[in-house]
mmCIF file of C-alpha atoms and ligand atoms in Angstrom:
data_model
loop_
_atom_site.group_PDB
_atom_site.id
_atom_site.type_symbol
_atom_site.label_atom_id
_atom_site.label_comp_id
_atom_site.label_asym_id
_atom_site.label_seq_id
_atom_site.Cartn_x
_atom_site.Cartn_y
_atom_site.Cartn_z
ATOM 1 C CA UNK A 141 69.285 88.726 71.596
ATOM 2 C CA UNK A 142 66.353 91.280 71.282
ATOM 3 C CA UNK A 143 64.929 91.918 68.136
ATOM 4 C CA UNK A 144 66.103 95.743 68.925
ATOM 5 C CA UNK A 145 69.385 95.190 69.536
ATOM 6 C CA UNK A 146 69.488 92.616 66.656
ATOM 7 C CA UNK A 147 68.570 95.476 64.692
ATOM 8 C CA UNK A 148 71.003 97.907 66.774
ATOM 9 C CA UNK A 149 74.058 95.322 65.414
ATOM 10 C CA UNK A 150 72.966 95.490 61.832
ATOM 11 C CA UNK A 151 72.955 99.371 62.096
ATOM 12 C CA UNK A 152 77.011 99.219 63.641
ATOM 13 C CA UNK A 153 77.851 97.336 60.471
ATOM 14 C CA UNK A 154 75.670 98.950 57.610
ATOM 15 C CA UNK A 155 77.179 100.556 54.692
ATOM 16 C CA UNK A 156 73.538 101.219 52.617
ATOM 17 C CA UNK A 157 74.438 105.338 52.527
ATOM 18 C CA UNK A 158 78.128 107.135 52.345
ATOM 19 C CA UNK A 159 78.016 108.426 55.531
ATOM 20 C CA UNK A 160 78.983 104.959 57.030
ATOM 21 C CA UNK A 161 82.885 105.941 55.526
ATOM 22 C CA UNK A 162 83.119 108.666 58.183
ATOM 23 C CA UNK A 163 81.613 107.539 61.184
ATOM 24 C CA UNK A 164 83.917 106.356 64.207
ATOM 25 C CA UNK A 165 80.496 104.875 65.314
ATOM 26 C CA UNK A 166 77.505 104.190 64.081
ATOM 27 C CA UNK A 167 74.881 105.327 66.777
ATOM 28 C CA UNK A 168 71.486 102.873 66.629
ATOM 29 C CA UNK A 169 69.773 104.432 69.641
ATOM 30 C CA UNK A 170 69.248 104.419 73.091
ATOM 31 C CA UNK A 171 66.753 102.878 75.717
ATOM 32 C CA UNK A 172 64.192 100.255 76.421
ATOM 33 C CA UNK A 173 62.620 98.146 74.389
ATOM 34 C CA UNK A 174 58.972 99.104 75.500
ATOM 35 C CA UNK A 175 59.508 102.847 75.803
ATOM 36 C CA UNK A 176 56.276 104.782 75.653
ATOM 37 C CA UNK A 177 57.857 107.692 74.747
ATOM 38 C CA UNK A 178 60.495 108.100 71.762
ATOM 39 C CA UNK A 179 62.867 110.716 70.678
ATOM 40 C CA UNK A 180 64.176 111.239 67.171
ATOM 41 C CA UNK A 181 66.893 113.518 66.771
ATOM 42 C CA UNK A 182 68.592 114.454 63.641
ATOM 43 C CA UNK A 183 72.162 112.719 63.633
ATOM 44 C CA UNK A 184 75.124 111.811 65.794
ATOM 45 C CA UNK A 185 77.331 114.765 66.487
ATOM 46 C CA UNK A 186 81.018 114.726 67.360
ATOM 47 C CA UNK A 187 80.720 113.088 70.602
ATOM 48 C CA UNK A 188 77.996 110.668 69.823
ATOM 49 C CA UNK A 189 80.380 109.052 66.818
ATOM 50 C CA UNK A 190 82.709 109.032 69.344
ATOM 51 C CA UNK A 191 80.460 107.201 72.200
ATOM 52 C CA UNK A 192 78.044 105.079 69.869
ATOM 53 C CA UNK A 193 75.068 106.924 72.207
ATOM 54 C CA UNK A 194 72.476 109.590 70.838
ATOM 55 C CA UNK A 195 72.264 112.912 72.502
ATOM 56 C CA UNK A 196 75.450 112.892 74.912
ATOM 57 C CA UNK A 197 76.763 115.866 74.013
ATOM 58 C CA UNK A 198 75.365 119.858 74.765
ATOM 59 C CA UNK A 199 72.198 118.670 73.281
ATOM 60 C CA UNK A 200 71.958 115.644 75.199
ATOM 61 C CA UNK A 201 72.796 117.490 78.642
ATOM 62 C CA UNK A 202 70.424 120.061 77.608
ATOM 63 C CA UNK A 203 67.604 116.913 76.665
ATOM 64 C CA UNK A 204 68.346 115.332 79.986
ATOM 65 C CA UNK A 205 67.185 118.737 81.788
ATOM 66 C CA UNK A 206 64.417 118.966 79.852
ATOM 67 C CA UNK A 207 63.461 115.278 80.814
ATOM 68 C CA UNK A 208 63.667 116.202 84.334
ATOM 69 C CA UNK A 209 61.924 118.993 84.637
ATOM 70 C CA UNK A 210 59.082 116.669 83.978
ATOM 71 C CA UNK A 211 60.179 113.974 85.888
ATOM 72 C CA UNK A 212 61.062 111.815 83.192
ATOM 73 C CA UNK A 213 64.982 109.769 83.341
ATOM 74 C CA UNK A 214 67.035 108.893 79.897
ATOM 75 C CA UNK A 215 66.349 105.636 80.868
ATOM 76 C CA UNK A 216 62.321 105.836 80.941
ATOM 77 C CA UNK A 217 62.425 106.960 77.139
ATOM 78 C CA UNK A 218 63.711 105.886 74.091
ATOM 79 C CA UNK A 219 65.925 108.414 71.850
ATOM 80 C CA UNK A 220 67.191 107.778 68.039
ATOM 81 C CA UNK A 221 68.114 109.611 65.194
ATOM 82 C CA UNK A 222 66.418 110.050 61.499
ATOM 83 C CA UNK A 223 70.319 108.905 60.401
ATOM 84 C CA UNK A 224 72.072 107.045 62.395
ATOM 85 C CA UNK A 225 75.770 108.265 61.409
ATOM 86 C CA UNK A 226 77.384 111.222 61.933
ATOM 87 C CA UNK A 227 77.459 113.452 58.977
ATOM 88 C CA UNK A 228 80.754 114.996 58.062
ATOM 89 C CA UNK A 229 80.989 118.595 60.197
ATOM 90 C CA UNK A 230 77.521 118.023 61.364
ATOM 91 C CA UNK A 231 75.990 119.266 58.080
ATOM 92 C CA UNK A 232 72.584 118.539 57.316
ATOM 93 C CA UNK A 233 71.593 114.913 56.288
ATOM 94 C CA UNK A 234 70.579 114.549 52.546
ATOM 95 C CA UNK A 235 67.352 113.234 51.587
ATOM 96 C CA UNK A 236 69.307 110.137 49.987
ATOM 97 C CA UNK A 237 71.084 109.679 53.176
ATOM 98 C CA UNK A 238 67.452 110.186 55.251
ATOM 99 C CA UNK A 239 65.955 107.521 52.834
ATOM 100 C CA UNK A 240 68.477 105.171 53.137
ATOM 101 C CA UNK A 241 68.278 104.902 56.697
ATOM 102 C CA UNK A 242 64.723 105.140 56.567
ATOM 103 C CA UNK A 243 63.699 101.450 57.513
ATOM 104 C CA UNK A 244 65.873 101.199 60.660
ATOM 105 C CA UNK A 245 63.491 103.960 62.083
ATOM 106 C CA UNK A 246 61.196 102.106 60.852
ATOM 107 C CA UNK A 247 61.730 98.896 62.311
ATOM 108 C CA UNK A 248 62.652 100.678 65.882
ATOM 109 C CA UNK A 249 59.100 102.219 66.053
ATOM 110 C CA UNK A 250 57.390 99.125 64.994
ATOM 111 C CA UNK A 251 59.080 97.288 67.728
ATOM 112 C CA UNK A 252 59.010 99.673 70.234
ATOM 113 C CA UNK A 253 55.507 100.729 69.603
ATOM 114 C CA UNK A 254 55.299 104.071 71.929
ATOM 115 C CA UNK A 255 52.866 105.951 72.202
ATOM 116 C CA UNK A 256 54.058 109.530 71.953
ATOM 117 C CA UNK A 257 56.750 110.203 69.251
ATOM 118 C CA UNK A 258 58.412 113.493 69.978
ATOM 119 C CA UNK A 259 60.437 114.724 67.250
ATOM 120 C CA UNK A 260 63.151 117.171 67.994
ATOM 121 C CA UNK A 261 64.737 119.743 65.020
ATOM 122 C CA UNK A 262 62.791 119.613 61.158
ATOM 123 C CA UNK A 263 64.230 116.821 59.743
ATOM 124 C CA UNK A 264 62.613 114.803 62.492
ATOM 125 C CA UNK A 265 59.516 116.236 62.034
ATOM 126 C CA UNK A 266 59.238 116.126 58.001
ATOM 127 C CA UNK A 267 59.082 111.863 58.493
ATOM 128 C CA UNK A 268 55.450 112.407 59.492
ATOM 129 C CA UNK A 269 54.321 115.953 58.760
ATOM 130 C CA UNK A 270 55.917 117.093 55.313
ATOM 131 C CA UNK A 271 54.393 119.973 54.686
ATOM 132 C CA UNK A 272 54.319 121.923 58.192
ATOM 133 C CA UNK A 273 56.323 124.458 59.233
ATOM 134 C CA UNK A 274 58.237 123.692 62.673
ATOM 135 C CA UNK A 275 57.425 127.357 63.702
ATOM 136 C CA UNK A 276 53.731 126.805 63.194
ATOM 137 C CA UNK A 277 53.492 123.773 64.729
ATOM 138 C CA UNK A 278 56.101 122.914 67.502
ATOM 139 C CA UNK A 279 54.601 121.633 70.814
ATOM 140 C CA UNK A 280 51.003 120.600 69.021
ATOM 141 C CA UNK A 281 50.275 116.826 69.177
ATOM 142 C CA UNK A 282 48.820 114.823 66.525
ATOM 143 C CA UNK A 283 47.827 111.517 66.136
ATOM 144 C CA UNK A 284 49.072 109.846 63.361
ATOM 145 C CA UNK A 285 47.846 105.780 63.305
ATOM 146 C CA UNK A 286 47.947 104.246 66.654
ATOM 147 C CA UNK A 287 50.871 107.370 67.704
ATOM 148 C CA UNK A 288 50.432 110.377 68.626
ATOM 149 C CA UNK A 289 53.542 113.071 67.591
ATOM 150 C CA UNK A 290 54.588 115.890 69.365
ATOM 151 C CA UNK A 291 56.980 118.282 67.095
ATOM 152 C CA UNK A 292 59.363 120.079 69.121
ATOM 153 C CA UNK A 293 62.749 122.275 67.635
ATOM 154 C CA UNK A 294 66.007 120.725 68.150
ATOM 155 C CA UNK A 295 67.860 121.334 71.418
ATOM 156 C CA UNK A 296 70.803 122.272 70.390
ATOM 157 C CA UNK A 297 69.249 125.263 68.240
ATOM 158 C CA UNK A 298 67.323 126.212 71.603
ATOM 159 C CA UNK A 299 70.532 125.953 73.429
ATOM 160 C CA UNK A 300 72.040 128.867 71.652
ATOM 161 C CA UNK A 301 68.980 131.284 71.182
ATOM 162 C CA UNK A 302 66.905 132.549 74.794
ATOM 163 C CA UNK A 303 63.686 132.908 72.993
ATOM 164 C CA UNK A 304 63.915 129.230 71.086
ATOM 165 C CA UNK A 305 65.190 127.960 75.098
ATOM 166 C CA UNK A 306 61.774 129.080 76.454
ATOM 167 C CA UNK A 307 59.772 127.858 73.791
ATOM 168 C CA UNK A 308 61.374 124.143 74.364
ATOM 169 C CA UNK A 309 61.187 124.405 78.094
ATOM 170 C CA UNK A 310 57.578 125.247 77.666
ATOM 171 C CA UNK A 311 56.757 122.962 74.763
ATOM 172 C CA UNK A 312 58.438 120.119 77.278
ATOM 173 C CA UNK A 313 55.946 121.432 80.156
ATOM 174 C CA UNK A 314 53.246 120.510 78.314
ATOM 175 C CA UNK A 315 54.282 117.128 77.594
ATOM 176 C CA UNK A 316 53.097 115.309 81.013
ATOM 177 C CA UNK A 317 49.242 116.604 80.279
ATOM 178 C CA UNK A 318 49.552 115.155 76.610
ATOM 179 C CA UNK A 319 50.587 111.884 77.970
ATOM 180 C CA UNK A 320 47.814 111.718 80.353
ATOM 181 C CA UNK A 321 45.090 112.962 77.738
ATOM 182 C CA UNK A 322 46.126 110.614 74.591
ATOM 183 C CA UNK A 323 43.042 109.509 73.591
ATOM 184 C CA UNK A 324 41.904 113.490 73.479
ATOM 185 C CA UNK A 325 44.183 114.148 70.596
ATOM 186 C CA UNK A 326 42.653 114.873 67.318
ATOM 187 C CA UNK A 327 43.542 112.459 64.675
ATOM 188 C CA UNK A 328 45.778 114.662 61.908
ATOM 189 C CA UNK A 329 43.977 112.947 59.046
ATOM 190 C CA UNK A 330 40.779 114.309 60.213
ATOM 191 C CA UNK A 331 39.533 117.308 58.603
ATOM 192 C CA UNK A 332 39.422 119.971 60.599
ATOM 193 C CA UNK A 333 36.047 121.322 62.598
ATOM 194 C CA UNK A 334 33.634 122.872 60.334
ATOM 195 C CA UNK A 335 30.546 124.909 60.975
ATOM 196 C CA UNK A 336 27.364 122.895 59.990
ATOM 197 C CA UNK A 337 26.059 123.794 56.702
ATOM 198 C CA UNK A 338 22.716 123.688 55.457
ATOM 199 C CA UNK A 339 21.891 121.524 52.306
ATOM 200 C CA UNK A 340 20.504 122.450 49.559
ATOM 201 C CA UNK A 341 19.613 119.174 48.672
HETATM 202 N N1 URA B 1163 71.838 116.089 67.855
HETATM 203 C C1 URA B 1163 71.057 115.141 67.309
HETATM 204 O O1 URA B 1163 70.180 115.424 66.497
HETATM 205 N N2 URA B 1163 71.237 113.893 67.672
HETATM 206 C C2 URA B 1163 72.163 113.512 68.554
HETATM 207 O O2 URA B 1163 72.247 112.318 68.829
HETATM 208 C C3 URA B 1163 72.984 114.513 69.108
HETATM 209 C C4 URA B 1163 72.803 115.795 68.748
HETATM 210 FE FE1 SF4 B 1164 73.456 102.907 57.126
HETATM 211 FE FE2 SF4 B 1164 71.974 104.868 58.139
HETATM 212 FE FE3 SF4 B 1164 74.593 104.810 58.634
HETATM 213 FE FE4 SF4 B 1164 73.703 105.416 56.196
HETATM 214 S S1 SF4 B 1164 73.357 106.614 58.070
HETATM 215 S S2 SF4 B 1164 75.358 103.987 56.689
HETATM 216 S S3 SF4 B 1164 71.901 104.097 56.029
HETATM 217 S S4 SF4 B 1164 73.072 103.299 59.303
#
């Protein structure tokens, strides 16, 4: 067995945060195992506890449109979640819940290694950027380490508002170029660009 799906097995059977009482399934990800690209949702939704799959419901038809319009199959990428089981009525994970399941996420990017992280919806993004604002930043990569991330809002808030739907579509257009031009991206660590200034020393 793959160290992945070694990992995937461990997921299925953990019981680290409470919301392992109300899943049907608990949903590890989805795809190969040297993925360049990686998706990382928020949390299974009805039909994902249902399926043990990430992203098979709305959101996931609406991600698989999105994927090709740039020519990209479900099977060329890699797509998790920050938890891995469903949370009751779809709320909102809880940081305890998002730190608990922290290492699996983890693990899956150390073994996976891709390149381009794109992370869809806030609580995605916060794992690696904090302190920005989804609004600000959406579609704007950044290398973090050896990876550069690409935020992007969740799918299935796009789905349901025209003007978010564009932004995604466009934000999606743009991947392609990104992937071509990785070493281009500034590193986010990196201060940003000043003008020279004269010393007075
Ligand atoms: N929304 C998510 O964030 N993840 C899924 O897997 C499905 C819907
Ligand atoms: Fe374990 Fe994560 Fe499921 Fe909580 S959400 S039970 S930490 S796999």
């Amino acid at each position: 067995m793959t160290a992945l799906a070694d990992l995937a097995k461990e997921v299925s059977g953990c019981d680290r945060c409470p919301l392992a009482r109300g899943r049907t399934r608990a949903v590890p990800g989805d795809g190969p195992e040297n993925a360049a690209i990686m998706f990382i949702g928020e949390g299974p939704g009805f039909h994902e506890d249902q399926q043990g799959k990430p992203f098979v419901g709305a959101a996931g038809q609406f991600l698989n449109e999105l994927l090709q319009s740039i020519g990209l199959q479900r099977t060329d990428v890699y797509i998790t979640n920050v938890v891995k089981c469903r949370p009751p009525g779809n709320r909102d994970p809880q940081p305890e819940e998002i730190a608990a399941c922290q290492s699996y996420l983890d693990r899956q990017i150390a073994l996976i290694k891709p390149k381009v992280i794109v992370t869809l919806g806030r609580y995605s993004m916060a794992r690696a950027f904090p302190n920005d604002k989804i609004s600000a930043v959406h579609g704007k990569p950044r290398k973090v380490g050896e990876i550069v991330y690409v935020p992007m809002f969740h799918p299935a808030a796009a789905l349901h508002q025209p003007a978010l739907r564009k932004t995604v579509e466009e934000d999606f257009a743009r991947l392609p170029r990104i992937l071509a031009n990785l070493n281009q991206v500034d590193d986010a660590a990196a201060p940003p660009d000043e003008p020279q200034q004269l010393s007075l020393f």
